[in-house]
Short mmCIF file of N, CA and C in Angstrom, two decimals:
data_model
loop_
_atom_site.label_atom_id
_atom_site.label_comp_id
_atom_site.label_asym_id
_atom_site.label_seq_id
_atom_site.Cartn_x
_atom_site.Cartn_y
_atom_site.Cartn_z
N UNK A 1 0.82 -1.18 0.00
CA UNK A 1 0.00 0.00 0.00
C UNK A 1 0.87 1.26 0.00
N UNK A 2 1.96 1.22 0.78
CA UNK A 2 2.85 2.38 0.85
C UNK A 2 3.48 2.67 -0.51
N UNK A 3 3.88 1.63 -1.23
CA UNK A 3 4.47 1.79 -2.55
C UNK A 3 3.44 2.40 -3.50
N UNK A 4 2.21 1.95 -3.40
CA UNK A 4 1.13 2.47 -4.25
C UNK A 4 0.93 3.96 -3.97
N UNK A 5 0.92 4.36 -2.70
CA UNK A 5 0.76 5.78 -2.34
C UNK A 5 1.94 6.61 -2.84
N UNK A 6 3.15 6.08 -2.70
CA UNK A 6 4.33 6.80 -3.18
C UNK A 6 4.28 6.96 -4.70
N UNK A 7 3.85 5.92 -5.39
CA UNK A 7 3.75 5.98 -6.84
C UNK A 7 2.71 7.01 -7.26
N UNK A 8 1.55 7.00 -6.60
CA UNK A 8 0.51 7.98 -6.91
C UNK A 8 1.01 9.40 -6.67
N UNK A 9 1.71 9.61 -5.56
CA UNK A 9 2.26 10.93 -5.24
C UNK A 9 3.26 11.38 -6.28
N UNK A 10 4.11 10.47 -6.73
CA UNK A 10 5.11 10.81 -7.75
C UNK A 10 4.45 11.17 -9.07
N UNK A 11 3.40 10.42 -9.45
CA UNK A 11 2.69 10.70 -10.69
C UNK A 11 1.97 12.05 -10.59
N UNK A 12 1.32 12.31 -9.46
CA UNK A 12 0.62 13.58 -9.27
C UNK A 12 1.60 14.74 -9.30
N UNK A 13 2.74 14.59 -8.66
CA UNK A 13 3.75 15.63 -8.64
C UNK A 13 4.31 15.87 -10.04
N UNK A 14 4.54 14.81 -10.79
CA UNK A 14 5.05 14.95 -12.15
C UNK A 14 4.03 15.67 -13.02
N UNK A 15 2.75 15.33 -12.89
CA UNK A 15 1.71 16.01 -13.66
C UNK A 15 1.65 17.48 -13.29
N UNK A 16 1.68 17.75 -12.01
CA UNK A 16 1.62 19.12 -11.53
C UNK A 16 2.85 19.90 -11.98
N UNK A 17 4.00 19.27 -11.94
CA UNK A 17 5.23 19.95 -12.35
C UNK A 17 5.15 20.36 -13.82
N UNK A 18 4.50 19.55 -14.63
CA UNK A 18 4.37 19.89 -16.04
C UNK A 18 3.44 21.09 -16.23
N UNK A 19 2.52 21.29 -15.31
CA UNK A 19 1.54 22.35 -15.45
C UNK A 19 1.96 23.63 -14.74
N UNK A 20 3.08 23.63 -14.05
CA UNK A 20 3.53 24.79 -13.28
C UNK A 20 4.34 25.74 -14.14
N UNK A 21 4.31 26.97 -13.72
CA UNK A 21 5.13 27.97 -14.38
C UNK A 21 5.52 29.04 -13.38
N UNK A 22 6.67 29.63 -13.58
CA UNK A 22 7.10 30.73 -12.73
C UNK A 22 6.75 32.07 -13.35
N UNK A 23 6.04 32.05 -14.49
CA UNK A 23 5.67 33.27 -15.17
C UNK A 23 4.73 34.11 -14.31
N UNK A 24 4.44 35.28 -14.79
CA UNK A 24 3.64 36.22 -13.99
C UNK A 24 2.18 35.80 -13.88
N UNK A 25 1.54 36.29 -12.84
CA UNK A 25 0.12 36.04 -12.58
C UNK A 25 -0.70 36.75 -13.65
N UNK A 26 -1.74 36.10 -14.13
CA UNK A 26 -2.61 36.68 -15.16
C UNK A 26 -3.16 38.04 -14.73
N UNK A 27 -3.27 38.92 -15.68
CA UNK A 27 -3.69 40.30 -15.44
C UNK A 27 -5.04 40.38 -14.71
N UNK A 28 -5.97 39.51 -15.04
CA UNK A 28 -7.30 39.56 -14.44
C UNK A 28 -7.29 39.33 -12.93
N UNK A 29 -6.23 38.71 -12.41
CA UNK A 29 -6.15 38.43 -10.97
C UNK A 29 -5.30 39.44 -10.22
N UNK A 30 -4.61 40.31 -10.92
CA UNK A 30 -3.77 41.30 -10.25
C UNK A 30 -4.64 42.40 -9.67
N UNK A 31 -4.25 42.86 -8.48
CA UNK A 31 -4.98 43.93 -7.83
C UNK A 31 -5.11 43.69 -6.35
N UNK A 32 -5.99 44.45 -5.72
CA UNK A 32 -6.23 44.35 -4.28
C UNK A 32 -7.51 43.58 -4.05
N UNK A 33 -7.43 42.57 -3.20
CA UNK A 33 -8.56 41.69 -2.88
C UNK A 33 -8.81 41.75 -1.38
N UNK A 34 -10.08 41.89 -0.99
CA UNK A 34 -10.47 41.93 0.43
C UNK A 34 -11.48 40.82 0.67
N UNK A 35 -11.74 40.47 1.95
CA UNK A 35 -12.77 39.47 2.23
C UNK A 35 -14.09 39.88 1.56
N UNK A 36 -14.81 38.91 1.03
CA UNK A 36 -16.02 39.17 0.27
C UNK A 36 -17.06 39.99 1.03
N UNK A 37 -17.10 39.84 2.35
CA UNK A 37 -18.10 40.56 3.14
C UNK A 37 -17.56 41.88 3.71
N UNK A 38 -16.38 42.32 3.30
CA UNK A 38 -15.76 43.54 3.82
C UNK A 38 -15.84 44.66 2.78
N UNK A 39 -15.68 45.89 3.25
CA UNK A 39 -15.61 47.01 2.32
C UNK A 39 -14.21 47.08 1.73
N UNK A 40 -14.07 47.82 0.67
CA UNK A 40 -12.75 47.95 0.03
C UNK A 40 -11.76 48.71 0.91
N UNK A 41 -12.23 49.36 1.96
CA UNK A 41 -11.34 50.05 2.91
C UNK A 41 -10.81 49.10 3.98
N UNK A 42 -11.12 47.83 3.87
CA UNK A 42 -10.70 46.85 4.87
C UNK A 42 -9.18 46.85 5.06
N UNK A 43 -8.72 46.80 6.31
CA UNK A 43 -7.28 46.71 6.55
C UNK A 43 -6.73 45.32 6.22
N UNK A 44 -7.61 44.32 6.12
CA UNK A 44 -7.23 42.94 5.78
C UNK A 44 -7.40 42.77 4.28
N UNK A 45 -6.29 42.51 3.59
CA UNK A 45 -6.36 42.38 2.14
C UNK A 45 -5.18 41.57 1.60
N UNK A 46 -5.32 41.18 0.35
CA UNK A 46 -4.26 40.50 -0.39
C UNK A 46 -4.00 41.33 -1.63
N UNK A 47 -2.75 41.68 -1.85
CA UNK A 47 -2.36 42.42 -3.03
C UNK A 47 -1.62 41.46 -3.95
N UNK A 48 -2.18 41.24 -5.13
CA UNK A 48 -1.58 40.33 -6.09
C UNK A 48 -0.98 41.16 -7.21
N UNK A 49 0.30 40.98 -7.41
CA UNK A 49 1.02 41.65 -8.49
C UNK A 49 1.50 40.59 -9.48
N UNK A 50 2.13 41.01 -10.53
CA UNK A 50 2.60 40.07 -11.55
C UNK A 50 3.49 38.98 -10.97
N UNK A 51 4.39 39.36 -10.06
CA UNK A 51 5.35 38.40 -9.51
C UNK A 51 5.46 38.48 -8.00
N UNK A 52 4.41 38.93 -7.32
CA UNK A 52 4.45 39.01 -5.85
C UNK A 52 3.04 38.94 -5.29
N UNK A 53 2.94 38.39 -4.10
CA UNK A 53 1.70 38.38 -3.32
C UNK A 53 2.04 38.98 -1.97
N UNK A 54 1.22 39.96 -1.54
CA UNK A 54 1.42 40.60 -0.25
C UNK A 54 0.15 40.47 0.57
N UNK A 55 0.28 39.90 1.76
CA UNK A 55 -0.82 39.84 2.70
C UNK A 55 -0.70 41.06 3.60
N UNK A 56 -1.82 41.78 3.81
CA UNK A 56 -1.81 43.00 4.60
C UNK A 56 -2.93 42.93 5.63
N UNK A 57 -2.61 43.35 6.84
CA UNK A 57 -3.63 43.53 7.89
C UNK A 57 -3.18 44.74 8.71
N UNK A 58 -3.72 45.91 8.35
CA UNK A 58 -3.29 47.14 9.01
C UNK A 58 -1.81 47.36 8.78
N UNK A 59 -1.02 47.50 9.85
CA UNK A 59 0.40 47.76 9.69
C UNK A 59 1.23 46.51 9.35
N UNK A 60 0.63 45.36 9.44
CA UNK A 60 1.34 44.10 9.19
C UNK A 60 1.33 43.76 7.70
N UNK A 61 2.52 43.44 7.17
CA UNK A 61 2.67 43.07 5.77
C UNK A 61 3.58 41.86 5.67
N UNK A 62 3.23 40.94 4.81
CA UNK A 62 4.07 39.78 4.51
C UNK A 62 4.11 39.62 2.99
N UNK A 63 5.29 39.79 2.41
CA UNK A 63 5.45 39.75 0.96
C UNK A 63 6.09 38.43 0.54
N UNK A 64 5.56 37.85 -0.51
CA UNK A 64 6.13 36.63 -1.11
C UNK A 64 6.42 36.94 -2.57
N UNK A 65 7.69 36.79 -2.95
CA UNK A 65 8.10 37.10 -4.32
C UNK A 65 8.43 35.86 -5.15
N UNK A 66 8.63 34.75 -4.51
CA UNK A 66 8.92 33.51 -5.24
C UNK A 66 7.64 32.70 -5.29
N UNK A 67 6.93 32.84 -6.40
CA UNK A 67 5.62 32.24 -6.55
C UNK A 67 5.67 31.05 -7.50
N UNK A 68 4.68 30.21 -7.36
CA UNK A 68 4.51 29.08 -8.27
C UNK A 68 3.03 28.99 -8.60
N UNK A 69 2.75 28.75 -9.87
CA UNK A 69 1.38 28.56 -10.31
C UNK A 69 1.23 27.15 -10.86
N UNK A 70 0.13 26.52 -10.55
CA UNK A 70 -0.14 25.20 -11.09
C UNK A 70 -1.51 25.24 -11.74
N UNK A 71 -1.53 25.00 -13.04
CA UNK A 71 -2.78 25.11 -13.80
C UNK A 71 -3.56 23.80 -13.85
N UNK A 72 -2.96 22.70 -13.47
CA UNK A 72 -3.63 21.41 -13.54
C UNK A 72 -3.71 20.70 -12.21
N UNK A 73 -3.48 21.40 -11.13
CA UNK A 73 -3.42 20.76 -9.80
C UNK A 73 -4.78 20.54 -9.15
N UNK A 74 -5.82 21.10 -9.70
CA UNK A 74 -7.12 21.00 -9.04
C UNK A 74 -7.84 19.70 -9.36
N UNK A 75 -7.31 18.93 -10.27
CA UNK A 75 -7.87 17.61 -10.55
C UNK A 75 -8.70 17.59 -11.83
N UNK A 76 -9.04 16.40 -12.21
CA UNK A 76 -9.79 16.18 -13.44
C UNK A 76 -11.17 16.83 -13.34
N UNK A 77 -11.59 17.47 -14.38
CA UNK A 77 -12.91 18.08 -14.42
C UNK A 77 -12.94 19.51 -13.91
N UNK A 78 -11.85 19.98 -13.32
CA UNK A 78 -11.80 21.36 -12.83
C UNK A 78 -10.98 22.16 -13.84
N UNK A 79 -11.64 23.13 -14.46
CA UNK A 79 -10.97 23.92 -15.47
C UNK A 79 -10.94 25.38 -15.03
N UNK A 80 -10.03 26.12 -15.59
CA UNK A 80 -9.93 27.57 -15.38
C UNK A 80 -9.60 27.96 -13.94
N UNK A 81 -9.08 27.03 -13.14
CA UNK A 81 -8.68 27.34 -11.77
C UNK A 81 -7.19 27.09 -11.63
N UNK A 82 -6.49 28.11 -11.17
CA UNK A 82 -5.04 28.04 -10.99
C UNK A 82 -4.75 28.05 -9.50
N UNK A 83 -3.85 27.22 -9.07
CA UNK A 83 -3.39 27.20 -7.70
C UNK A 83 -2.13 28.05 -7.64
N UNK A 84 -2.16 29.11 -6.85
CA UNK A 84 -1.01 30.01 -6.69
C UNK A 84 -0.47 29.82 -5.28
N UNK A 85 0.83 29.53 -5.18
CA UNK A 85 1.47 29.29 -3.89
C UNK A 85 2.87 29.90 -3.91
N UNK A 86 3.59 29.67 -2.82
CA UNK A 86 4.99 30.04 -2.80
C UNK A 86 5.74 29.03 -3.65
N UNK A 87 7.03 29.22 -3.79
CA UNK A 87 7.82 28.28 -4.60
C UNK A 87 7.97 26.93 -3.92
N UNK A 88 7.49 26.78 -2.70
CA UNK A 88 7.54 25.50 -1.99
C UNK A 88 6.19 24.82 -2.14
N UNK A 89 5.81 24.50 -3.36
CA UNK A 89 4.47 24.01 -3.71
C UNK A 89 3.89 23.04 -2.68
N UNK A 90 4.59 22.04 -2.27
CA UNK A 90 4.04 21.06 -1.34
C UNK A 90 4.08 21.49 0.11
N UNK A 91 4.78 22.58 0.40
CA UNK A 91 4.97 23.00 1.78
C UNK A 91 4.69 24.50 1.94
N UNK A 92 3.80 25.02 1.13
CA UNK A 92 3.50 26.45 1.15
C UNK A 92 2.66 26.82 2.36
N UNK A 93 2.94 27.95 3.00
CA UNK A 93 2.13 28.38 4.14
C UNK A 93 0.76 28.89 3.73
N UNK A 94 0.56 29.12 2.44
CA UNK A 94 -0.72 29.64 1.95
C UNK A 94 -0.97 29.16 0.53
N UNK A 95 -2.24 29.24 0.13
CA UNK A 95 -2.64 28.92 -1.23
C UNK A 95 -3.72 29.90 -1.64
N UNK A 96 -3.62 30.40 -2.85
CA UNK A 96 -4.68 31.20 -3.44
C UNK A 96 -5.24 30.42 -4.61
N UNK A 97 -6.54 30.39 -4.71
CA UNK A 97 -7.22 29.71 -5.81
C UNK A 97 -7.75 30.79 -6.74
N UNK A 98 -7.28 30.81 -7.96
CA UNK A 98 -7.63 31.82 -8.94
C UNK A 98 -8.54 31.17 -9.98
N UNK A 99 -9.80 31.59 -10.03
CA UNK A 99 -10.76 30.99 -10.93
C UNK A 99 -11.19 32.03 -11.96
N UNK A 100 -10.88 31.76 -13.21
CA UNK A 100 -11.21 32.68 -14.27
C UNK A 100 -12.33 32.18 -15.17
N UNK A 101 -13.15 31.26 -14.69
CA UNK A 101 -14.18 30.63 -15.52
C UNK A 101 -15.35 31.56 -15.83
N UNK A 102 -15.73 32.41 -14.91
CA UNK A 102 -16.91 33.25 -15.11
C UNK A 102 -16.58 34.60 -15.72
N UNK A 103 -17.58 35.48 -15.72
CA UNK A 103 -17.39 36.82 -16.27
C UNK A 103 -16.43 37.64 -15.41
N UNK A 104 -16.48 37.42 -14.11
CA UNK A 104 -15.56 38.12 -13.21
C UNK A 104 -14.66 37.09 -12.53
N UNK A 105 -13.38 37.39 -12.38
CA UNK A 105 -12.47 36.44 -11.73
C UNK A 105 -12.82 36.26 -10.26
N UNK A 106 -12.56 35.07 -9.76
CA UNK A 106 -12.83 34.74 -8.36
C UNK A 106 -11.52 34.29 -7.72
N UNK A 107 -11.25 34.82 -6.53
CA UNK A 107 -10.06 34.43 -5.78
C UNK A 107 -10.50 34.00 -4.39
N UNK A 108 -9.92 32.92 -3.90
CA UNK A 108 -10.13 32.53 -2.51
C UNK A 108 -8.78 32.20 -1.90
N UNK A 109 -8.69 32.41 -0.58
CA UNK A 109 -7.41 32.26 0.13
C UNK A 109 -7.52 31.19 1.20
N UNK A 110 -6.42 30.47 1.38
CA UNK A 110 -6.32 29.48 2.45
C UNK A 110 -4.93 29.61 3.07
N UNK A 111 -4.88 30.07 4.31
CA UNK A 111 -3.60 30.23 5.01
C UNK A 111 -3.43 29.14 6.06
N UNK A 112 -4.06 28.01 5.86
CA UNK A 112 -4.03 26.91 6.81
C UNK A 112 -2.69 26.23 6.96
N UNK A 113 -1.73 26.54 6.10
CA UNK A 113 -0.43 25.90 6.17
C UNK A 113 0.50 26.48 7.22
N UNK A 114 0.11 27.60 7.85
CA UNK A 114 0.96 28.27 8.84
C UNK A 114 0.07 28.96 9.86
N UNK A 115 -0.01 28.42 11.06
CA UNK A 115 -0.92 28.96 12.09
C UNK A 115 -0.58 30.39 12.48
N UNK A 116 0.70 30.72 12.55
CA UNK A 116 1.10 32.08 12.91
C UNK A 116 0.70 33.07 11.82
N UNK A 117 0.90 32.69 10.58
CA UNK A 117 0.51 33.54 9.45
C UNK A 117 -1.02 33.71 9.42
N UNK A 118 -1.75 32.62 9.64
CA UNK A 118 -3.21 32.67 9.64
C UNK A 118 -3.75 33.53 10.78
N UNK A 119 -3.05 33.56 11.91
CA UNK A 119 -3.47 34.41 13.03
C UNK A 119 -3.27 35.88 12.70
N UNK A 120 -2.20 36.19 12.00
CA UNK A 120 -1.89 37.57 11.64
C UNK A 120 -2.77 38.07 10.49
N UNK A 121 -3.09 37.16 9.57
CA UNK A 121 -3.90 37.48 8.40
C UNK A 121 -5.06 36.49 8.34
N UNK A 122 -6.14 36.76 9.07
CA UNK A 122 -7.21 35.76 9.25
C UNK A 122 -8.15 35.58 8.05
N UNK A 123 -7.61 34.99 6.99
CA UNK A 123 -8.43 34.53 5.86
C UNK A 123 -8.72 33.07 6.17
N UNK A 124 -9.89 32.79 6.68
CA UNK A 124 -10.19 31.46 7.20
C UNK A 124 -10.84 30.54 6.16
N UNK A 125 -10.39 29.30 6.18
CA UNK A 125 -11.03 28.21 5.45
C UNK A 125 -11.40 28.47 4.01
N UNK A 126 -10.47 28.89 3.21
CA UNK A 126 -10.78 29.13 1.79
C UNK A 126 -11.64 30.37 1.60
N UNK A 127 -11.34 31.40 2.36
CA UNK A 127 -12.11 32.64 2.34
C UNK A 127 -12.26 33.20 0.93
N UNK A 128 -13.51 33.50 0.57
CA UNK A 128 -13.78 34.14 -0.71
C UNK A 128 -13.38 35.61 -0.62
N UNK A 129 -12.78 36.10 -1.69
CA UNK A 129 -12.32 37.49 -1.73
C UNK A 129 -13.01 38.22 -2.87
N UNK A 130 -13.06 39.55 -2.75
CA UNK A 130 -13.58 40.36 -3.86
C UNK A 130 -12.52 41.37 -4.26
N UNK A 131 -12.53 41.68 -5.54
CA UNK A 131 -11.52 42.59 -6.07
C UNK A 131 -11.96 44.04 -5.89
N UNK A 132 -11.05 44.85 -5.39
CA UNK A 132 -11.35 46.26 -5.19
C UNK A 132 -10.66 47.16 -6.20
N UNK A 133 -9.45 46.86 -6.58
CA UNK A 133 -8.75 47.65 -7.60
C UNK A 133 -7.65 46.85 -8.20
#
């Protein structure tokens, strides 16, 4: 069973590696994103740039410049959704899900990979975000 799990993991990683790129984030996802139920003046936000993601909560800022995108990591049948993480794909402290399937892009955040980061920037459980600018 362990060999089967290792083989599956290696195949999944190889597939994901083929779909990854270090290129810039698509233009439609760049900008300032706040929790869906907050106003655009919210101190809690995510700023997505071409090659950087910054989490902001008032005076607190955490910038990540080494990003990785995976276009095929969401599994079979899921299209137009990109997984954006740090360059440590399997060990990233956060994940952003970028969905460009509809008329307006959708972004959701999950900071479950790092409890300290999640406490400082409380985007809980795949929090839906809305674009402000």
